[in-house]
Amino acid sequence: MMGMSIGHIALFIIIILVIFGTAKLKNLGKDVGGAVKDFRKAIKEDDQDSTHLK
């Protein structure tokens, strides 16, 4: 019974939207997505560099 129900999740999302607003959340999503993309690119480049050293 300690789990979160749909009502709890909906209330949490509404509170987050009221506090931060949709514009800030949209920008945050873009920033996080860009960071993940850059991280994947760096990992891929590192893997390529390590295969050339062998």
CSV table of N, CA, C and O in Angstrom, one decimal:
chain,number,residue,atom,x,y,z
A,1,MET,N,0.8,-1.2,0.0
A,1,MET,CA,0.0,0.0,0.0
A,1,MET,C,0.9,1.3,0.0
A,1,MET,O,0.3,2.4,0.0
A,2,MET,N,2.2,1.1,0.1
A,2,MET,CA,3.0,2.3,0.1
A,2,MET,C,3.4,2.8,-1.3
A,2,MET,O,4.1,3.8,-1.4
A,3,GLY,N,3.0,2.1,-2.3
A,3,GLY,CA,3.2,2.5,-3.7
A,3,GLY,C,2.5,3.8,-4.1
A,3,GLY,O,1.5,4.2,-3.4
A,4,MET,N,2.9,4.3,-5.2
A,4,MET,CA,2.3,5.6,-5.7
A,4,MET,C,1.2,5.2,-6.7
A,4,MET,O,1.4,4.4,-7.6
A,5,SER,N,0.0,5.8,-6.5
A,5,SER,CA,-1.1,5.5,-7.4
A,5,SER,C,-1.1,6.5,-8.5
A,5,SER,O,-0.3,7.5,-8.5
A,6,ILE,N,-2.0,6.4,-9.4
A,6,ILE,CA,-2.1,7.3,-10.5
A,6,ILE,C,-2.5,8.7,-10.0
A,6,ILE,O,-2.0,9.7,-10.5
A,7,GLY,N,-3.3,8.8,-9.0
A,7,GLY,CA,-3.7,10.1,-8.4
A,7,GLY,C,-2.5,10.8,-7.8
A,7,GLY,O,-2.3,12.0,-8.0
A,8,HIS,N,-1.6,10.1,-7.1
A,8,HIS,CA,-0.4,10.7,-6.6
A,8,HIS,C,0.5,11.2,-7.7
A,8,HIS,O,1.1,12.3,-7.6
A,9,ILE,N,0.7,10.4,-8.7
A,9,ILE,CA,1.6,10.8,-9.8
A,9,ILE,C,1.0,12.1,-10.5
A,9,ILE,O,1.7,13.0,-10.8
A,10,ALA,N,-0.3,12.1,-10.8
A,10,ALA,CA,-0.9,13.2,-11.4
A,10,ALA,C,-0.8,14.5,-10.6
A,10,ALA,O,-0.5,15.6,-11.1
A,11,LEU,N,-1.0,14.4,-9.3
A,11,LEU,CA,-0.8,15.5,-8.4
A,11,LEU,C,0.6,16.0,-8.4
A,11,LEU,O,0.9,17.2,-8.4
A,12,PHE,N,1.6,15.1,-8.3
A,12,PHE,CA,3.0,15.5,-8.4
A,12,PHE,C,3.3,16.2,-9.7
A,12,PHE,O,4.0,17.3,-9.6
A,13,ILE,N,2.8,15.8,-10.8
A,13,ILE,CA,3.1,16.4,-12.1
A,13,ILE,C,2.4,17.8,-12.1
A,13,ILE,O,3.0,18.8,-12.6
A,14,ILE,N,1.2,18.0,-11.6
A,14,ILE,CA,0.6,19.3,-11.5
A,14,ILE,C,1.4,20.2,-10.7
A,14,ILE,O,1.6,21.4,-11.0
A,15,ILE,N,1.8,19.8,-9.5
A,15,ILE,CA,2.6,20.7,-8.6
A,15,ILE,C,3.9,21.1,-9.3
A,15,ILE,O,4.3,22.3,-9.3
A,16,ILE,N,4.6,20.2,-10.0
A,16,ILE,CA,5.8,20.5,-10.7
A,16,ILE,C,5.5,21.6,-11.8
A,16,ILE,O,6.3,22.5,-12.0
A,17,LEU,N,4.4,21.4,-12.5
A,17,LEU,CA,4.1,22.3,-13.6
A,17,LEU,C,3.8,23.7,-13.0
A,17,LEU,O,4.1,24.7,-13.6
A,18,VAL,N,3.1,23.8,-11.9
A,18,VAL,CA,2.8,25.0,-11.3
A,18,VAL,C,4.0,25.7,-10.8
A,18,VAL,O,4.2,26.9,-11.0
A,19,ILE,N,4.9,25.0,-10.2
A,19,ILE,CA,6.2,25.6,-9.6
A,19,ILE,C,7.1,26.1,-10.7
A,19,ILE,O,7.6,27.2,-10.7
A,20,PHE,N,7.4,25.2,-11.7
A,20,PHE,CA,8.4,25.5,-12.7
A,20,PHE,C,7.8,26.1,-14.0
A,20,PHE,O,8.5,26.9,-14.7
A,21,GLY,N,6.6,25.8,-14.3
A,21,GLY,CA,6.0,26.3,-15.6
A,21,GLY,C,6.5,25.4,-16.7
A,21,GLY,O,7.5,24.8,-16.7
A,22,THR,N,5.7,25.5,-17.8
A,22,THR,CA,6.0,24.6,-19.0
A,22,THR,C,7.3,25.1,-19.7
A,22,THR,O,8.0,24.3,-20.3
A,23,ALA,N,7.5,26.4,-19.8
A,23,ALA,CA,8.7,26.9,-20.5
A,23,ALA,C,10.0,26.4,-19.9
A,23,ALA,O,10.9,26.0,-20.6
A,24,LYS,N,10.1,26.5,-18.6
A,24,LYS,CA,11.3,26.0,-17.9
A,24,LYS,C,11.5,24.5,-18.1
A,24,LYS,O,12.6,24.0,-18.2
A,25,LEU,N,10.4,23.8,-18.0
A,25,LEU,CA,10.5,22.3,-18.1
A,25,LEU,C,10.9,21.9,-19.6
A,25,LEU,O,11.7,21.0,-19.8
A,26,LYS,N,10.4,22.7,-20.5
A,26,LYS,CA,10.8,22.5,-21.9
A,26,LYS,C,12.3,22.7,-22.1
A,26,LYS,O,13.0,21.9,-22.8
A,27,ASN,N,12.8,23.8,-21.6
A,27,ASN,CA,14.2,24.1,-21.7
A,27,ASN,C,15.1,23.1,-21.0
A,27,ASN,O,16.1,22.7,-21.4
A,28,LEU,N,14.6,22.6,-19.8
A,28,LEU,CA,15.3,21.6,-19.1
A,28,LEU,C,15.4,20.3,-19.9
A,28,LEU,O,16.4,19.6,-19.9
A,29,GLY,N,14.3,19.9,-20.5
A,29,GLY,CA,14.3,18.7,-21.4
A,29,GLY,C,15.3,18.8,-22.5
A,29,GLY,O,16.0,17.9,-22.8
A,30,LYS,N,15.4,20.0,-23.1
A,30,LYS,CA,16.3,20.2,-24.2
A,30,LYS,C,17.8,20.1,-23.7
A,30,LYS,O,18.6,19.5,-24.3
A,31,ASP,N,18.0,20.7,-22.5
A,31,ASP,CA,19.4,20.7,-22.0
A,31,ASP,C,19.8,19.2,-21.6
A,31,ASP,O,20.9,18.8,-21.9
A,32,VAL,N,18.9,18.5,-21.0
A,32,VAL,CA,19.2,17.1,-20.6
A,32,VAL,C,19.4,16.3,-21.9
A,32,VAL,O,20.4,15.5,-21.9
A,33,GLY,N,18.6,16.5,-22.9
A,33,GLY,CA,18.7,15.7,-24.1
A,33,GLY,C,20.1,16.0,-24.8
A,33,GLY,O,20.7,15.1,-25.3
A,34,GLY,N,20.5,17.3,-24.8
A,34,GLY,CA,21.7,17.7,-25.4
A,34,GLY,C,22.9,17.1,-24.7
A,34,GLY,O,23.9,16.6,-25.3
A,35,ALA,N,22.8,17.0,-23.3
A,35,ALA,CA,23.9,16.4,-22.5
A,35,ALA,C,24.0,15.0,-22.8
A,35,ALA,O,25.1,14.4,-22.9
A,36,VAL,N,22.9,14.3,-22.9
A,36,VAL,CA,22.9,12.8,-23.2
A,36,VAL,C,23.5,12.6,-24.6
A,36,VAL,O,24.4,11.7,-24.7
A,37,LYS,N,23.1,13.4,-25.5
A,37,LYS,CA,23.7,13.3,-26.9
A,37,LYS,C,25.2,13.5,-26.9
A,37,LYS,O,25.9,12.7,-27.5
A,38,ASP,N,25.7,14.5,-26.2
A,38,ASP,CA,27.1,14.8,-26.1
A,38,ASP,C,27.8,13.6,-25.4
A,38,ASP,O,28.9,13.3,-25.8
A,39,PHE,N,27.2,13.1,-24.4
A,39,PHE,CA,27.8,12.0,-23.6
A,39,PHE,C,28.0,10.8,-24.5
A,39,PHE,O,29.0,10.1,-24.6
A,40,ARG,N,26.9,10.4,-25.3
A,40,ARG,CA,27.0,9.3,-26.2
A,40,ARG,C,28.1,9.5,-27.3
A,40,ARG,O,28.8,8.6,-27.6
A,41,LYS,N,28.2,10.7,-27.8
A,41,LYS,CA,29.2,11.0,-28.8
A,41,LYS,C,30.6,10.8,-28.2
A,41,LYS,O,31.5,10.3,-28.9
A,42,ALA,N,30.8,11.3,-27.0
A,42,ALA,CA,32.1,11.2,-26.4
A,42,ALA,C,32.5,9.7,-26.1
A,42,ALA,O,33.6,9.3,-26.4
A,43,ILE,N,31.5,8.9,-25.7
A,43,ILE,CA,31.7,7.5,-25.5
A,43,ILE,C,32.1,6.8,-26.8
A,43,ILE,O,33.0,6.0,-26.9
A,44,LYS,N,31.4,7.2,-27.9
A,44,LYS,CA,31.6,6.6,-29.2
A,44,LYS,C,33.0,6.9,-29.7
A,44,LYS,O,33.7,6.1,-30.2
A,45,GLU,N,33.4,8.2,-29.5
A,45,GLU,CA,34.7,8.6,-29.9
A,45,GLU,C,35.8,8.0,-29.1
A,45,GLU,O,36.9,7.6,-29.7
A,46,ASP,N,35.6,7.8,-27.8
A,46,ASP,CA,36.5,7.1,-27.0
A,46,ASP,C,36.7,5.6,-27.4
A,46,ASP,O,37.8,5.1,-27.4
A,47,ASP,N,35.6,5.0,-27.7
A,47,ASP,CA,35.7,3.6,-28.2
A,47,ASP,C,36.5,3.5,-29.5
A,47,ASP,O,37.3,2.6,-29.7
A,48,GLN,N,36.3,4.5,-30.4
A,48,GLN,CA,37.0,4.5,-31.7
A,48,GLN,C,38.5,4.7,-31.4
A,48,GLN,O,39.3,4.1,-32.1
A,49,ASP,N,38.8,5.6,-30.5
A,49,ASP,CA,40.2,5.9,-30.2
A,49,ASP,C,40.9,4.6,-29.6
A,49,ASP,O,42.1,4.4,-29.9
A,50,SER,N,40.2,3.9,-28.8
A,50,SER,CA,40.8,2.8,-28.1
A,50,SER,C,41.0,1.6,-29.1
A,50,SER,O,41.9,0.8,-28.9
A,51,THR,N,40.2,1.5,-30.1
A,51,THR,CA,40.4,0.4,-31.1
A,51,THR,C,41.5,0.8,-32.0
A,51,THR,O,42.2,-0.2,-32.5
A,52,HIS,N,41.9,2.0,-32.2
A,52,HIS,CA,43.0,2.4,-33.0
A,52,HIS,C,44.3,2.2,-32.3
A,52,HIS,O,45.4,2.0,-33.0
A,53,LEU,N,44.3,2.1,-31.0
A,53,LEU,CA,45.5,1.9,-30.2
A,53,LEU,C,45.9,0.5,-30.2
A,53,LEU,O,47.1,0.2,-29.9
A,54,LYS,N,45.1,-0.4,-30.5
A,54,LYS,CA,45.4,-1.9,-30.4
A,54,LYS,C,46.2,-2.3,-31.5
A,54,LYS,O,46.4,-2.0,-32.5
